[in-house]
mmCIF file of C-alpha atoms in Angstrom:
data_model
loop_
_atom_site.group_PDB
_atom_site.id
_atom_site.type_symbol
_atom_site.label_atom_id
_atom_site.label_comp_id
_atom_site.label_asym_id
_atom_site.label_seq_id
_atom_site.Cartn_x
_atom_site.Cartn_y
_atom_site.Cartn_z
ATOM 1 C CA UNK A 1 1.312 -7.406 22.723
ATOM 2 C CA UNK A 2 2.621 -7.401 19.040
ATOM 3 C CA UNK A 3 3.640 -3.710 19.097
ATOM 4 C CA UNK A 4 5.181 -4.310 22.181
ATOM 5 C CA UNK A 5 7.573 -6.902 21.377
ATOM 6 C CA UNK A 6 8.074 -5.295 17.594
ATOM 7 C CA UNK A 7 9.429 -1.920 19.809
ATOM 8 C CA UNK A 8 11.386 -4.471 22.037
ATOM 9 C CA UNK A 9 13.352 -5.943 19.020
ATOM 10 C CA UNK A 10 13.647 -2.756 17.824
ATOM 11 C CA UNK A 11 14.860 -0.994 21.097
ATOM 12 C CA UNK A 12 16.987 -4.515 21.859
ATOM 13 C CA UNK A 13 18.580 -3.724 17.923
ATOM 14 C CA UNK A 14 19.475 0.321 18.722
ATOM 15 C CA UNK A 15 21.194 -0.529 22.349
ATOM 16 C CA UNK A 16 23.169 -3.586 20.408
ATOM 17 C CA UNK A 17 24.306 -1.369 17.519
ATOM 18 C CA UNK A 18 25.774 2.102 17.162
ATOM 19 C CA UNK A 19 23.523 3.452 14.708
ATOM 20 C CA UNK A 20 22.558 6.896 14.038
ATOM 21 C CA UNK A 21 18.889 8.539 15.976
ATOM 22 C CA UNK A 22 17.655 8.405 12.130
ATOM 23 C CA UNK A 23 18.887 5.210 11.298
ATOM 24 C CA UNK A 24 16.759 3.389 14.472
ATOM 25 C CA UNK A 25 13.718 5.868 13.596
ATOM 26 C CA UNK A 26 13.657 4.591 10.195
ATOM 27 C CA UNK A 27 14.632 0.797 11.652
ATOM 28 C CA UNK A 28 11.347 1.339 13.926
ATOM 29 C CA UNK A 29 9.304 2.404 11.073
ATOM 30 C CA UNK A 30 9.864 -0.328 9.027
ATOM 31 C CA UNK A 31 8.652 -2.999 11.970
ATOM 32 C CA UNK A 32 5.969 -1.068 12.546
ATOM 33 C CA UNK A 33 4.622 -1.128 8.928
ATOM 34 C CA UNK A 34 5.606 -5.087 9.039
ATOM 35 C CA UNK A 35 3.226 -5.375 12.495
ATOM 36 C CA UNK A 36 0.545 -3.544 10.308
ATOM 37 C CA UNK A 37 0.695 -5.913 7.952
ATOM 38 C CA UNK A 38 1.033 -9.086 10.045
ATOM 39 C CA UNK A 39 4.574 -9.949 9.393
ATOM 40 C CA UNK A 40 6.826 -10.376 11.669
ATOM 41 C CA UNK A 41 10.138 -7.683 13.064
ATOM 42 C CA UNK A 42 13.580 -7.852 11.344
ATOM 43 C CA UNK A 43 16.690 -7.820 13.527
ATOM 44 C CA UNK A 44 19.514 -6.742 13.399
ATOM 45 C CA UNK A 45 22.592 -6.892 11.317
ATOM 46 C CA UNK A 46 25.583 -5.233 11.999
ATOM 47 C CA UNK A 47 27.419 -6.442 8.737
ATOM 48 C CA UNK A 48 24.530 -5.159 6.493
ATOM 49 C CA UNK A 49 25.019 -2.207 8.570
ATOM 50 C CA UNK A 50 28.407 -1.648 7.289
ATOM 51 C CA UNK A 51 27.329 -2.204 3.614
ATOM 52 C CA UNK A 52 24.024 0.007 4.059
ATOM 53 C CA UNK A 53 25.390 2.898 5.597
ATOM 54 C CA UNK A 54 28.442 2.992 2.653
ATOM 55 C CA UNK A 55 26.264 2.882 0.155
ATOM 56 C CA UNK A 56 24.072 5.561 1.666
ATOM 57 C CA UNK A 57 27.238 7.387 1.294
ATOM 58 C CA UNK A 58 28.031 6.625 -1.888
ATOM 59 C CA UNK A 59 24.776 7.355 -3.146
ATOM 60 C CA UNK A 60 24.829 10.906 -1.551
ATOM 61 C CA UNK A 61 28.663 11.679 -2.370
ATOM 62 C CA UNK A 62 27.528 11.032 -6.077
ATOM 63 C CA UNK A 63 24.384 12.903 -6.210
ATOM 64 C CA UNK A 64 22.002 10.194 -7.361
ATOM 65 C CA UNK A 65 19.932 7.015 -6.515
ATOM 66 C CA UNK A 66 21.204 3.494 -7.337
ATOM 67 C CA UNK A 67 21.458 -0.499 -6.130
ATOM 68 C CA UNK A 68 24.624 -1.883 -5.023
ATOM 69 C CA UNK A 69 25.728 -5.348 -5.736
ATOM 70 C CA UNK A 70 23.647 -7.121 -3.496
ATOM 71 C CA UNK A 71 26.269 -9.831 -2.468
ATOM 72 C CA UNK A 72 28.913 -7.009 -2.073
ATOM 73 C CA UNK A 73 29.720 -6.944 2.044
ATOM 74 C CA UNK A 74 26.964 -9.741 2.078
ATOM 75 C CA UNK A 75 27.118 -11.531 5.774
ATOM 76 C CA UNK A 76 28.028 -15.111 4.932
ATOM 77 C CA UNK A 77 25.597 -17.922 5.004
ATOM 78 C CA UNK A 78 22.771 -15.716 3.659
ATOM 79 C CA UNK A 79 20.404 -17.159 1.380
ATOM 80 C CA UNK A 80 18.149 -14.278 -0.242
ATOM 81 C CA UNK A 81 19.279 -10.560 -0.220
ATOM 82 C CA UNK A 82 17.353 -7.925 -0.881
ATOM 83 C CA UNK A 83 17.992 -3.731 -1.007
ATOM 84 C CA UNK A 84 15.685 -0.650 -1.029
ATOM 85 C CA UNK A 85 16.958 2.745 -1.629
ATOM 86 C CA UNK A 86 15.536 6.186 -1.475
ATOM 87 C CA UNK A 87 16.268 9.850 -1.574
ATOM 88 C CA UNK A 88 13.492 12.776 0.252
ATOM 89 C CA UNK A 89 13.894 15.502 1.813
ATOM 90 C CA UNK A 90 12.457 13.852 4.778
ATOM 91 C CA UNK A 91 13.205 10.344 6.395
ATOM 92 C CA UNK A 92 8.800 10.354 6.746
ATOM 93 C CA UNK A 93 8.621 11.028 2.839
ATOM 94 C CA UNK A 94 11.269 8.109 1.983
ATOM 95 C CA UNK A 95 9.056 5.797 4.129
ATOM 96 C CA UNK A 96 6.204 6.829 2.040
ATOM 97 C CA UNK A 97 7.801 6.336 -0.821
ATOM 98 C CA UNK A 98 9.125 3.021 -0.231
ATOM 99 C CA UNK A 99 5.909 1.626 1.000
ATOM 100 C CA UNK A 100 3.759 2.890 -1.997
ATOM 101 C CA UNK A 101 6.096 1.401 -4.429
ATOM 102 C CA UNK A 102 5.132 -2.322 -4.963
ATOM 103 C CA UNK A 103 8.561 -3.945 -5.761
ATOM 104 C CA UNK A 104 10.213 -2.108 -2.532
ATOM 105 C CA UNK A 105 6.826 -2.989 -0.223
ATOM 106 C CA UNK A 106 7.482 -6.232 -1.599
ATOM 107 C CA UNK A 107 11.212 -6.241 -0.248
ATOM 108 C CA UNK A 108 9.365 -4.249 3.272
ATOM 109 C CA UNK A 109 7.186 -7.525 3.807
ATOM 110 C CA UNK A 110 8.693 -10.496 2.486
ATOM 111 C CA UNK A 111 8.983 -12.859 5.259
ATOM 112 C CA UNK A 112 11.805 -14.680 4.059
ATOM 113 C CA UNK A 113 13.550 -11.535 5.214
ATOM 114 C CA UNK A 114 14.815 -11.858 8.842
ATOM 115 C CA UNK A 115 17.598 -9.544 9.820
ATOM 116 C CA UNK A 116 18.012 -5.760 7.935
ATOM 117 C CA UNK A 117 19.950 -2.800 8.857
ATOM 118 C CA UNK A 118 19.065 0.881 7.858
ATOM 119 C CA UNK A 119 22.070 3.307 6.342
ATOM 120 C CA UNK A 120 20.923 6.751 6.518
ATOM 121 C CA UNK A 121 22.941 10.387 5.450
ATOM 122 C CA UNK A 122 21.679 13.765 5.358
ATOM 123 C CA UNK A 123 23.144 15.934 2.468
ATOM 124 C CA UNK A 124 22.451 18.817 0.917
ATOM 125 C CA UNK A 125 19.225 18.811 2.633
ATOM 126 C CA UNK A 126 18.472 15.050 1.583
ATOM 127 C CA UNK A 127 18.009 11.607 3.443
ATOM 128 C CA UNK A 128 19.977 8.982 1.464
ATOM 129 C CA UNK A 129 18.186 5.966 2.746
ATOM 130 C CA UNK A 130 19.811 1.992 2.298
ATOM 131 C CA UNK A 131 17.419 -0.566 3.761
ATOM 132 C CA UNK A 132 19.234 -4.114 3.266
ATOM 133 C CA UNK A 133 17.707 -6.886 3.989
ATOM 134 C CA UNK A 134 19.140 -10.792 4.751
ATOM 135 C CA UNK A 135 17.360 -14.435 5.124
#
């Protein structure tokens, strides 16, 4: 019943958004290691999206990894932020990566996390993955 209402959130986020095929893959992937590990789904949030997907862009256009400000293109009334980035060859292999490393599997499962949004571009043969996250 979990899995079934983490896909519903997730399907219920992809039909409310206009996000990329990647970006809800990655969005599902994320709930799904949450379920695993008995915390609850993130919605939703189509301001992060904004912010996540520029950065992703940013991060690509300049050829390496880095954080943003965190309260840059914040959605107001948020009271903890939090950011993940990556860069793979594959969207599988930044999941990976992301999960194995403790402070961004920290970021994956804290439940004082509620709403996210996934920014993902493919350059040069690389995913340029933003995961923000709100509460």
């Amino acid at each position: 019943m979990r899995k079934f209402a983490t896909l519903a959130v997730s399907l219920l986020a992809v039909l409310l958004v206009a996000c990329t095929p990647e970006e809800a893959s990655h969005l599902d992937a994320m709930n799904a290691f949450r379920q695993s590990n008995g915390v609850p789904a993130l919605g939703w949030d189509d301001v992060l999206y904004t912010k996540a997907r520029a950065w992703s862009q940013h991060m690509a256009d300049e050829g390496k990894i880095s954080h943003s400000k965190l309260s840059d293109g914040a959605p107001a009334g948020w009271r903890i932020l939090g950011e993940n980035v990556a860069v793979n060859s594959s969207l599988e292999g930044a999941m990976t990566a992301l999960q194995n490393s403790a402070p961004h599997r920290a970021n994956l499962l804290d439940t004082r996390f509620t709403r996210t949004a996934v920014g993902v571009i493919h350059a040069k043969g690389m995913y340029w993955v933003t995961e923000s996250f709100v509460g």
